[in-house]
Short mmCIF file of C-alpha atoms and ligand atoms in Angstrom, two decimals:
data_model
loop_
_atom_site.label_atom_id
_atom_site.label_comp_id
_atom_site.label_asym_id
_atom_site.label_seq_id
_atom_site.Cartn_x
_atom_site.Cartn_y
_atom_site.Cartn_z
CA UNK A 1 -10.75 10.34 13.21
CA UNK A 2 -8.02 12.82 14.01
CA UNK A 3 -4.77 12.54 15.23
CA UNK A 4 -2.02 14.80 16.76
CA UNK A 5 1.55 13.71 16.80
CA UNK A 6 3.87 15.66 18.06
CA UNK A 7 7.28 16.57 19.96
CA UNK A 8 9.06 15.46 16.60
CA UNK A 9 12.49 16.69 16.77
CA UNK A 10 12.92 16.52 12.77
CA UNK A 11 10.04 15.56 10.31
CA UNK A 12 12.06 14.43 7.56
CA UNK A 13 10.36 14.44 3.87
CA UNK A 14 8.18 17.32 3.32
CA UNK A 15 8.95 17.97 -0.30
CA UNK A 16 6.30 16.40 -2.35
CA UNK A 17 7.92 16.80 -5.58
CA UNK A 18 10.65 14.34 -7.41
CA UNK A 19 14.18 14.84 -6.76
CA UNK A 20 16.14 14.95 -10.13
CA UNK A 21 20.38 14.90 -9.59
CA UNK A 22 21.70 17.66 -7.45
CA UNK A 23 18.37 17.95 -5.78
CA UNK A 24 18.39 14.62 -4.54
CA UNK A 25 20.44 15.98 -1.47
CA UNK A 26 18.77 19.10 -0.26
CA UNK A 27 16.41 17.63 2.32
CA UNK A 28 12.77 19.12 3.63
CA UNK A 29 12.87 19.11 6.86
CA UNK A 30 10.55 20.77 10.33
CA UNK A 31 12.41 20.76 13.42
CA UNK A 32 10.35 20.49 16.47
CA UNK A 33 7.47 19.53 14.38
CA UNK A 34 4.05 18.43 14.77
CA UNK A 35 1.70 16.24 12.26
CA UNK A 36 -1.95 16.24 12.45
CA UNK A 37 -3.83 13.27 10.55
CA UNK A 38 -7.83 13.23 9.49
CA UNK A 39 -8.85 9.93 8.63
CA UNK A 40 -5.48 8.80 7.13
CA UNK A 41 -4.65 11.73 5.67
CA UNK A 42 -1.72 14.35 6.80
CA UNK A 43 -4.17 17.62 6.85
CA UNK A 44 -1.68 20.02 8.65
CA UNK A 45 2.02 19.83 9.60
CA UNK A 46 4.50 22.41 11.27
CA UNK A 47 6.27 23.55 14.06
CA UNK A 48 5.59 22.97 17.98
CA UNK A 49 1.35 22.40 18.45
CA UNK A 50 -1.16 23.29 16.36
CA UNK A 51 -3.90 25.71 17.70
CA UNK A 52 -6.58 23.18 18.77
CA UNK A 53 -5.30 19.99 20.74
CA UNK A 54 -7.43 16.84 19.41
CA UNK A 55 -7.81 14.47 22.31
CA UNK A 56 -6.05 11.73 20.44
CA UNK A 57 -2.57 12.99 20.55
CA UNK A 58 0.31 10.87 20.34
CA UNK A 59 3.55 12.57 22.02
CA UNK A 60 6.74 11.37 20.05
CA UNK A 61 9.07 12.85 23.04
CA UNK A 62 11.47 13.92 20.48
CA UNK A 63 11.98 11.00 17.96
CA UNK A 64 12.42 11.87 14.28
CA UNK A 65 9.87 10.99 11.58
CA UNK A 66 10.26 10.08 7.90
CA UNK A 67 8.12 8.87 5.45
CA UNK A 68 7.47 5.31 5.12
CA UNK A 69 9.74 3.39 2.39
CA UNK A 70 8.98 2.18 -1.08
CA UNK A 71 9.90 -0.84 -2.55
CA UNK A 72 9.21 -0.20 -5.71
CA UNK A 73 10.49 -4.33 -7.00
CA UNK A 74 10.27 -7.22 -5.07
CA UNK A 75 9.98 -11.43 -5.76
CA UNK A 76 8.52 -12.10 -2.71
CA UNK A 77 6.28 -14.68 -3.58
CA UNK A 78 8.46 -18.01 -3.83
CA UNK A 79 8.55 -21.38 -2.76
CA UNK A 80 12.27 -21.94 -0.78
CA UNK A 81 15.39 -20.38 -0.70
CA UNK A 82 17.87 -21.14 -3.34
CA UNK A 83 20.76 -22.39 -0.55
CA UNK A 84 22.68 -25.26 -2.81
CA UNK A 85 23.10 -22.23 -5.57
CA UNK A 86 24.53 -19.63 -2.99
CA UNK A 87 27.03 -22.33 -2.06
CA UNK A 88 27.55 -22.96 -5.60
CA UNK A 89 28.30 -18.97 -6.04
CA UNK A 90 31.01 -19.28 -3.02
CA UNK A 91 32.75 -21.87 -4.57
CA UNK A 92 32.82 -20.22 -7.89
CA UNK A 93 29.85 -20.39 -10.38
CA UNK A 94 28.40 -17.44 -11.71
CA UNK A 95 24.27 -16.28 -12.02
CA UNK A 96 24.29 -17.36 -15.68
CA UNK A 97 26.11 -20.98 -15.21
CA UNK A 98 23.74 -21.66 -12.63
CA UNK A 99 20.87 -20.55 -14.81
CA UNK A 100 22.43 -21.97 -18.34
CA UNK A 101 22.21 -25.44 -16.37
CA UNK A 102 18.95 -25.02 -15.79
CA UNK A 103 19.07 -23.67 -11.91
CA UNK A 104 17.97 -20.16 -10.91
CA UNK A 105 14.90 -18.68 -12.03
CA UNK A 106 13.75 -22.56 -13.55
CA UNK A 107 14.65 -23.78 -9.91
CA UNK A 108 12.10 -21.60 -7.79
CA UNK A 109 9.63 -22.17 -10.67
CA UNK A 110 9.31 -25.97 -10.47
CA UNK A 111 9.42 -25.37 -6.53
CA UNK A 112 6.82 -22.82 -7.14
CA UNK A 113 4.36 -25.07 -9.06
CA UNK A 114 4.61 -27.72 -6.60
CA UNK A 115 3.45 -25.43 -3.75
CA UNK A 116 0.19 -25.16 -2.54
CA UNK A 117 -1.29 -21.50 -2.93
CA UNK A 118 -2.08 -21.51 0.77
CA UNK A 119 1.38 -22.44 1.36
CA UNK A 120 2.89 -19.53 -0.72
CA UNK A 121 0.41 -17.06 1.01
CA UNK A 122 1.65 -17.78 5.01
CA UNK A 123 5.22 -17.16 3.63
CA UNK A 124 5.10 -14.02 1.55
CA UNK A 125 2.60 -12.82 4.77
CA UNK A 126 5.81 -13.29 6.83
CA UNK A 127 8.04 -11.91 4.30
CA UNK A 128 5.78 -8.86 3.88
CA UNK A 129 5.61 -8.30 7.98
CA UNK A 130 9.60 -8.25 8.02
CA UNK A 131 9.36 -5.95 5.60
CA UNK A 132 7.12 -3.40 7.71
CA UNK A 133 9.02 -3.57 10.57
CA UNK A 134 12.43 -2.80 8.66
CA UNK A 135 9.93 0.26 7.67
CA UNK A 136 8.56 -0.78 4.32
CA UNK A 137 5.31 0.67 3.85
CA UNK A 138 4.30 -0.03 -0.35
CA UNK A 139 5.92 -2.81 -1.82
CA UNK A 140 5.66 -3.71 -5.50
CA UNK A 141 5.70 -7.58 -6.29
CA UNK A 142 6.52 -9.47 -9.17
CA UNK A 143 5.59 -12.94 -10.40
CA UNK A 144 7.89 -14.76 -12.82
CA UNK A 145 8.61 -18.27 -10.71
CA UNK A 146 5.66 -19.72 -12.06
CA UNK A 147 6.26 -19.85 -15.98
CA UNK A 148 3.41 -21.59 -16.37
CA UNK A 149 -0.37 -20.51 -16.49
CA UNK A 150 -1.71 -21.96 -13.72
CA UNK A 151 1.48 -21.27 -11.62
CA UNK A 152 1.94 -17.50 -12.81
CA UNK A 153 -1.95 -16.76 -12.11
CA UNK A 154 -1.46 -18.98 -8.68
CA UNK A 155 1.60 -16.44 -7.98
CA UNK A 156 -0.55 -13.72 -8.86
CA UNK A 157 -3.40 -14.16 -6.76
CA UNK A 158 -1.05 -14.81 -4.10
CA UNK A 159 -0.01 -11.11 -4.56
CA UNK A 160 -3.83 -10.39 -5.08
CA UNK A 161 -4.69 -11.69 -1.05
CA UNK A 162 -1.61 -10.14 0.39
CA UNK A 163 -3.07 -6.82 -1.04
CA UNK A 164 -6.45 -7.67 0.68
CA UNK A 165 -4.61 -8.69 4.06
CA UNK A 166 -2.32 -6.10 4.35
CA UNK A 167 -3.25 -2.18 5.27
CA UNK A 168 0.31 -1.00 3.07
CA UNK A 169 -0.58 -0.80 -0.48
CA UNK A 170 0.80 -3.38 -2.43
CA UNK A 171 1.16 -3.25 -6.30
CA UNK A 172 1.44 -6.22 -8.75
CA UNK A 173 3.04 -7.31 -11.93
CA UNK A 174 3.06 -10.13 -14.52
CA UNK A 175 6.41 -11.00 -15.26
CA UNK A 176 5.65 -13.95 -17.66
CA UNK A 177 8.65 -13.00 -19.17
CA UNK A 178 11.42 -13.84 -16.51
CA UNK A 179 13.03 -17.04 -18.39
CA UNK A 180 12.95 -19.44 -20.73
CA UNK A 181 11.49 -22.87 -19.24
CA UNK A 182 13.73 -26.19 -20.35
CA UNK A 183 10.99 -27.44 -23.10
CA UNK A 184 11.25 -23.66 -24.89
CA UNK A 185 14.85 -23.61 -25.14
CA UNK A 186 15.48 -24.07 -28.43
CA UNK A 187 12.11 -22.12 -29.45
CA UNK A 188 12.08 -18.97 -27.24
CA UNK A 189 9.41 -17.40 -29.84
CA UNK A 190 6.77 -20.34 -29.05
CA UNK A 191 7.20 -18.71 -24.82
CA UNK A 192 7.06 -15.55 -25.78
CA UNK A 193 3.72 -16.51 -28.03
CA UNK A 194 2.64 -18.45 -24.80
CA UNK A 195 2.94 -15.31 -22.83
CA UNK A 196 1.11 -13.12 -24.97
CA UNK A 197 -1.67 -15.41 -26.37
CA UNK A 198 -2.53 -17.01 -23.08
CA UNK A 199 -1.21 -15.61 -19.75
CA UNK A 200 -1.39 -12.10 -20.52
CA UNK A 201 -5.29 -11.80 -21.65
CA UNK A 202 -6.52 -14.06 -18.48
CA UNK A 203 -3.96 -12.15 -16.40
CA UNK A 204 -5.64 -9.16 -17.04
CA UNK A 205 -9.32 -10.90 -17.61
CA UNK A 206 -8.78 -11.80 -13.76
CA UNK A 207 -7.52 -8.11 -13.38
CA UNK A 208 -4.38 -9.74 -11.48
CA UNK A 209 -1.94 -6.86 -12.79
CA UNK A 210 -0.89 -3.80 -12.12
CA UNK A 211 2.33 -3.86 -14.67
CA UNK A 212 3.86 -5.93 -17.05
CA UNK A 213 7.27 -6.86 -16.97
CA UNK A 214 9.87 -8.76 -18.74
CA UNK A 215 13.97 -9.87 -17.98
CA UNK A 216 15.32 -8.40 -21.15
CA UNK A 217 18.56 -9.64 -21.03
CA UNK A 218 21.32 -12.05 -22.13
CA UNK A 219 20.66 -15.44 -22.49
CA UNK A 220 16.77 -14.39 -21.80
CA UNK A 221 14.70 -12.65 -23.80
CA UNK A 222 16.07 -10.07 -26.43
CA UNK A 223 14.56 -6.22 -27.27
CA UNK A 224 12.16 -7.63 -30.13
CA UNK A 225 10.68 -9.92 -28.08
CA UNK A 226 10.38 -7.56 -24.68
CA UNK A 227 8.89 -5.05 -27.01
CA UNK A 228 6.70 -7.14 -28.63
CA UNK A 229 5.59 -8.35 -25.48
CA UNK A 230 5.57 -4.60 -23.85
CA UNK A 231 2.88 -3.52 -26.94
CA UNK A 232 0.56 -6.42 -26.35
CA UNK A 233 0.56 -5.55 -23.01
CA UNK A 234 0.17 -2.04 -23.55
CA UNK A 235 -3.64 -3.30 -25.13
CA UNK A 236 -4.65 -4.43 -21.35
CA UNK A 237 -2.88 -0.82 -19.86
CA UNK A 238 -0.31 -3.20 -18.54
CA UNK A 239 2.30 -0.14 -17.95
CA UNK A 240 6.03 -1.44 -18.21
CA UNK A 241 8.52 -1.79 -15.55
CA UNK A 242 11.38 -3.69 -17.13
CA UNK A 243 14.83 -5.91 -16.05
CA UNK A 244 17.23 -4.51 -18.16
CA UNK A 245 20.84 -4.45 -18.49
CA UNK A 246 21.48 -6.60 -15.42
CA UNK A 247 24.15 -8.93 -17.30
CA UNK A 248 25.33 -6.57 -19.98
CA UNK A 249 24.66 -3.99 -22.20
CA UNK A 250 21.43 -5.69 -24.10
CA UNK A 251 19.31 -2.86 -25.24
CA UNK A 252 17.01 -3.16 -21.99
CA UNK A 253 17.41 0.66 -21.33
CA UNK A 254 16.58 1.83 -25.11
CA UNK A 255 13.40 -1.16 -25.02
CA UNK A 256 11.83 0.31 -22.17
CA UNK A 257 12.31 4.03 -23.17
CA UNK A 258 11.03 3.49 -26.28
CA UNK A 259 7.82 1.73 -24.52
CA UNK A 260 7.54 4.45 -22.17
CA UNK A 261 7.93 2.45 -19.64
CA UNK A 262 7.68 3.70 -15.96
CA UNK A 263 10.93 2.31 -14.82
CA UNK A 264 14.00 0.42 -15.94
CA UNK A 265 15.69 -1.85 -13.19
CA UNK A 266 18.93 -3.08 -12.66
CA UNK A 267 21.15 -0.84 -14.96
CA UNK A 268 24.20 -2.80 -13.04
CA UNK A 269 25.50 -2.11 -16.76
CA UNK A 270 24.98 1.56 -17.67
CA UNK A 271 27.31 3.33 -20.81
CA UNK A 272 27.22 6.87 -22.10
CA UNK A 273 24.40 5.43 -24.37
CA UNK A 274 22.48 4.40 -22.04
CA UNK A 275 22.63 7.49 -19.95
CA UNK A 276 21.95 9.82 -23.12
CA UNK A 277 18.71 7.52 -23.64
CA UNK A 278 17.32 7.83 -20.26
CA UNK A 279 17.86 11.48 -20.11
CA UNK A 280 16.09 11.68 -23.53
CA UNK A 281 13.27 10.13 -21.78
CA UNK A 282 12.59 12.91 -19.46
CA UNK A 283 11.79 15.38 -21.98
CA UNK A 284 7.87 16.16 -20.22
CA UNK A 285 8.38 17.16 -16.67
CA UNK A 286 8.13 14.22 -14.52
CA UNK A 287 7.81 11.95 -17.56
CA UNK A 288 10.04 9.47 -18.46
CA UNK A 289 11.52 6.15 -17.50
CA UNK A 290 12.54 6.27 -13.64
CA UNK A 291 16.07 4.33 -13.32
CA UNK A 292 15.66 1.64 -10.51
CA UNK A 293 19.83 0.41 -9.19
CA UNK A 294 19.73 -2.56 -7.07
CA UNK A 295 22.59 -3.00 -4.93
CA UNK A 296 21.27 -6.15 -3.38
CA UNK A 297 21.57 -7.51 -6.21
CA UNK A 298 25.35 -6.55 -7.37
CA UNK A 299 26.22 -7.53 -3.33
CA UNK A 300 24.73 -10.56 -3.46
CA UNK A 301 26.02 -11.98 -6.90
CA UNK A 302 29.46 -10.19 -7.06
CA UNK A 303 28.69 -8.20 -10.06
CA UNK A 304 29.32 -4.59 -10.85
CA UNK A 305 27.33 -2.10 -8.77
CA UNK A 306 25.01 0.18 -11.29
CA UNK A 307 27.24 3.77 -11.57
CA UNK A 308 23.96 5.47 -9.19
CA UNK A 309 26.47 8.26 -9.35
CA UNK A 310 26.54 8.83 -13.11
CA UNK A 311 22.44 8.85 -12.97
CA UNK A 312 22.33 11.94 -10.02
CA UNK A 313 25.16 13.28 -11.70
CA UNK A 314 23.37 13.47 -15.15
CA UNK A 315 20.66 15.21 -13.44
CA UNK A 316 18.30 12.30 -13.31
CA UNK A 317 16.21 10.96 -10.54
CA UNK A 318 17.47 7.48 -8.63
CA UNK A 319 15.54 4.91 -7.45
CA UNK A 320 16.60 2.34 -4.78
CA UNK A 321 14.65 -1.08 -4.26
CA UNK A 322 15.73 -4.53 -2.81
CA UNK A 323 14.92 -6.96 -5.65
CA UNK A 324 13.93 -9.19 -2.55
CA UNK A 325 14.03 -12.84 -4.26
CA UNK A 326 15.94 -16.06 -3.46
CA UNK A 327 18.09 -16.09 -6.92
CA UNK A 328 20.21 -12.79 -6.77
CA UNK A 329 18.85 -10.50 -3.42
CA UNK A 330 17.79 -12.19 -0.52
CA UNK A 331 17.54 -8.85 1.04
CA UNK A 332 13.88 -7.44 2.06
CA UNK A 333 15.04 -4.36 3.96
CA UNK A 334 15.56 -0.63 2.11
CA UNK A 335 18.05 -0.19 5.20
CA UNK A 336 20.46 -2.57 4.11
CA UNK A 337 20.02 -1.00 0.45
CA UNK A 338 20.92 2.48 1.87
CA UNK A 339 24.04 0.98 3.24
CA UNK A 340 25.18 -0.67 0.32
CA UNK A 341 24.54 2.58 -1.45
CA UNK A 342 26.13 4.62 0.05
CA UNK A 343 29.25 2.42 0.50
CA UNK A 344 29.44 0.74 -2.83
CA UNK A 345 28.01 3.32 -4.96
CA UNK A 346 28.88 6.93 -3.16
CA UNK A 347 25.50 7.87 -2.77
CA UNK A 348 25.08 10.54 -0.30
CA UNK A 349 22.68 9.01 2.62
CA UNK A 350 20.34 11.76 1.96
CA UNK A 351 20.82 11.07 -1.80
CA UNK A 352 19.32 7.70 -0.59
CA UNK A 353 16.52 8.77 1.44
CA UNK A 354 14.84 10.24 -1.37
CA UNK A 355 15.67 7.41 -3.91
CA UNK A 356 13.40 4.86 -1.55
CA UNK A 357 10.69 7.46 -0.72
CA UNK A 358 9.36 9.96 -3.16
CA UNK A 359 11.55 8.55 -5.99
CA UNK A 360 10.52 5.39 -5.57
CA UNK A 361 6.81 6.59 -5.69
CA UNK A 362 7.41 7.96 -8.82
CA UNK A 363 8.24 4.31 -10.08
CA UNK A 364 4.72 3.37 -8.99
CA UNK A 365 3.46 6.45 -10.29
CA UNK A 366 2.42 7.05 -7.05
CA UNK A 367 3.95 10.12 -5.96
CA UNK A 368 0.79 11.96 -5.21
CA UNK A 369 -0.32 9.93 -2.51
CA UNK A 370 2.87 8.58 -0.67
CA UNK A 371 6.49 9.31 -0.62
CA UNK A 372 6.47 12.52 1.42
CA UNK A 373 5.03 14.12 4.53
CA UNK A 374 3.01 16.58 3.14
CA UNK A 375 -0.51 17.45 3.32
CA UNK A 376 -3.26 15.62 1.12
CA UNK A 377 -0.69 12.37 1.18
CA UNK A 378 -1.32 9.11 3.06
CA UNK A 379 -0.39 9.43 6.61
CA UNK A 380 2.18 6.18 6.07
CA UNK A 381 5.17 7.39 8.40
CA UNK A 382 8.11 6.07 10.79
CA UNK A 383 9.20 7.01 14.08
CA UNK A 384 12.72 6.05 14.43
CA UNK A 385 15.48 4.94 17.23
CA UNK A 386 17.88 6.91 16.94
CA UNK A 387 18.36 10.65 16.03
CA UNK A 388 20.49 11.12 12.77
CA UNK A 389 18.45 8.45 11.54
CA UNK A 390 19.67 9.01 7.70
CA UNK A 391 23.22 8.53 9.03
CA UNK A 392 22.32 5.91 11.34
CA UNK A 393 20.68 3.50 8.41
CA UNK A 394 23.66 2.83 6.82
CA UNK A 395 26.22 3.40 9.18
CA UNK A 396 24.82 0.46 11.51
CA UNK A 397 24.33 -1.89 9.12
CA UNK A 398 21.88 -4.87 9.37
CA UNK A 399 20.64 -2.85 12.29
CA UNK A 400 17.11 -2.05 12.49
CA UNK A 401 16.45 1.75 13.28
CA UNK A 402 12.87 1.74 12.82
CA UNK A 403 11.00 2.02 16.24
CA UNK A 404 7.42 2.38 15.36
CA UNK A 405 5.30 2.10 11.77
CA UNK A 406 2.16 4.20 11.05
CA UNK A 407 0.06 3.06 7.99
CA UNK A 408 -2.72 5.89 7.10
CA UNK A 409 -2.66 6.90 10.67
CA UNK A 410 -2.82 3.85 12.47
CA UNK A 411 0.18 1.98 14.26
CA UNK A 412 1.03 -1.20 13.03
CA UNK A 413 2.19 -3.73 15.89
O1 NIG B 501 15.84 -9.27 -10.51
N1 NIG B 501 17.10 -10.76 -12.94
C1 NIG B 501 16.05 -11.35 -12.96
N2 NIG B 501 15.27 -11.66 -11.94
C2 NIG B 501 15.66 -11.57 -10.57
C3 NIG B 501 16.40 -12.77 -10.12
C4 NIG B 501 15.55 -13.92 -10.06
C5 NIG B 501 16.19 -15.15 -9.56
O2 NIG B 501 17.39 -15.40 -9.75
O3 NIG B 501 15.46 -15.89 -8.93
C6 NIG B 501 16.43 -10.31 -10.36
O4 NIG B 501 17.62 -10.32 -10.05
FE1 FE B 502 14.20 -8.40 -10.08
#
């Protein structure tokens, strides 16, 4: 099928390449542009009409169009919200109290394991349809609230059927590895063992993954164990994307360079080191470890925003995401994350539009199919309220500015 759209006053995102440091602010844009789309597909863009009219033509009366966002790392799949610990935070206590007294991540796991899978499902569905109205169109989600077999391969299949319900691609990872549960707290080597030995081969028997991951960081699981964990992994093509550096300067960054893995999130503690490493990473064009900041994160739990400045500024490429989960983000819109980037951490708004669209893909290694509005890529696009819409993102905050949302083509209502 083919579809015009037209009477776009600014297609926003042409550039299909990723935007390392200085580049991260020069924009591709077509004023008073038109998009054609063949089953899915962008086959033609440019300015005013193209020179044959298809009688499916969608007039856009002068709206502007960007890609569709990227959450490139999400919890979405848990059991409640994590209320009595946010009041807890108010009055004082910090992530790693809660979690040394056997709250946080050990919390939403025995909720998790009590759930039914059905259960689990009809939330994250909601969660997920938030999302695509605040203009989400590929999410990545993580397990890690299970801790368990059963509960992490329950958590996964849960991701598995919200792949198979939803048009918006949808990528998953095993994240075994997210803490310590009560009975292996005193023998964190016997987890790790349990994560390897049994999880990860039925994970990927079940073909449930598409990354491993693992929360290397204080008072969770140390380098040696996140790389042994990374090379087992490695033997199912389990890529990494790793939590690193969230709570202090751990070794997370120099882990998951060393893995090659495809990104390293958090980074809300980032030295000279650190920086040096990643940049050592990028040594084949477009390889290397993509840095993911999470603002939602440093808003949420009063910690140190990453230094997203220090990352464009050394010439590497930034990634945005939520870190949607009930612990430390409870945040499932990349609008809210462009506002708390560009007001906590200086990034420029058009700094931010690339670091949640074609950066992001990159994370996913999926920057030659979404990310940008060029031709060959998915047709996953937004129409938005209100012109200046990279301004308007941030400046209104909470505020959605997403009008319409286009998955390969077709509008999703
Ligand atoms: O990315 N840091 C580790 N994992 C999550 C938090 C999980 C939780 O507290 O429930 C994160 O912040
Ligand atoms: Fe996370």
């Amino acid at each position: 099928m083919e579809v015009l759209f037209s009477e776009i006053s600014k297609l926003i995102g042409t550039q299909n390449e990723v935007k390392f440091g200085a580049e991260m602010k020069e924009l591709g844009v077509i004023n008073n542009a038109y998009m054609l789309v063949k089953d899915g597909i962008i086959a033609e863009i440019g300015e005013g009409l193209p020179d044959n009219i298809p009688s499916n033509h969608v007039k856009l009366n002068g709206a502007e169009v960007l890609p569709g966002f990227i959450d490139s790392h999400t919890h979405l799949v848990f059991a409640k919200p994590r209320y009595n610990e946010f009041v807890l935070k108010i009055k004082g206590a910090t992530y790693e109290q809660i979690a040394a007294s056997g709250g946080g991540i050990l919390n939403s796991a025995k909720a998790l394991q009590e759930t039914p899978e059905d259960k689990l499902f009809e939330d994250a569905k909601l969660r997920v349809k938030s999302m695509i109205a605040a203009g989400t169109t590929a999410i990545e989600i993580k397990s890690g609230y299970g801790l368990t077999l059963d509960a992490e391969l329950k958590m996964l299949r849960v991701v598995k059927k919200l792949k198979e319900y939803f048009p918006i691609i949808i990528k998953s990872t095993f994240l075994g590895a997210h803490a310590i549960p009560a009975e292996y707290k005193d023998n964190t080597d016997n987890y790790v063992d349990l994560v390897i030995n049994e999880m990860l081969p039925q994970v990927a028997k079940d073909a449930l993954a598409d990354h491993i991951d693992v929360f290397c960081d204080t008072g969770f699981f140390t380098p040696e164990q996140t790389d042994k964990i990374l090379k087992e992994a490695l033997k199912y093509n389990l890529p990494a994307k790793i939590h690193g550096n969230e709570l202090g300067l751990t070794g997370g960054v120099q882990v998951a360079v060393a893995n090659e893995a495809w990104s390293v999130d958090h980074l809300e503690h980032l030295g000279p080191e650190e920086i040096a490493c990643l940049k050592k990473g990028f040594t084949k064009e477009y390889g290397g470890t993509m840095p993911v900041a999470l603002p939602g994160t440093s808003y949420f739990l009063r910690i140190p925003y990453s230094d997203a400045r220090a990352i464009i500024d050394n010439n590497l490429p930034l990634v945005l995401a939520t870190d949607f989960n009930p612990g430390s983000s409870p945040v499932h819109s990349l609008q809210t994350i462009s506002a708390l980037a560009c007001i906590y951490m200086r990034i420029l708004p058009e700094e931010v539009f690339h670091a949640i669209t074609i950066n992001a893909a990159r994370a996913l290694r999926m920057e030659k199919i979404i990310g940008s509005l060029s031709v060959g890529k998915r047709a996953d696009f937004l129409v938005m309220k209100n012109k200046e819409s990279l301004y308007s993102m941030p400046y209104y905050l909470g505020q959605n500015q997403v009008s319409r949302v286009f998955v390969e083509g077709l509008e999703i209502k």
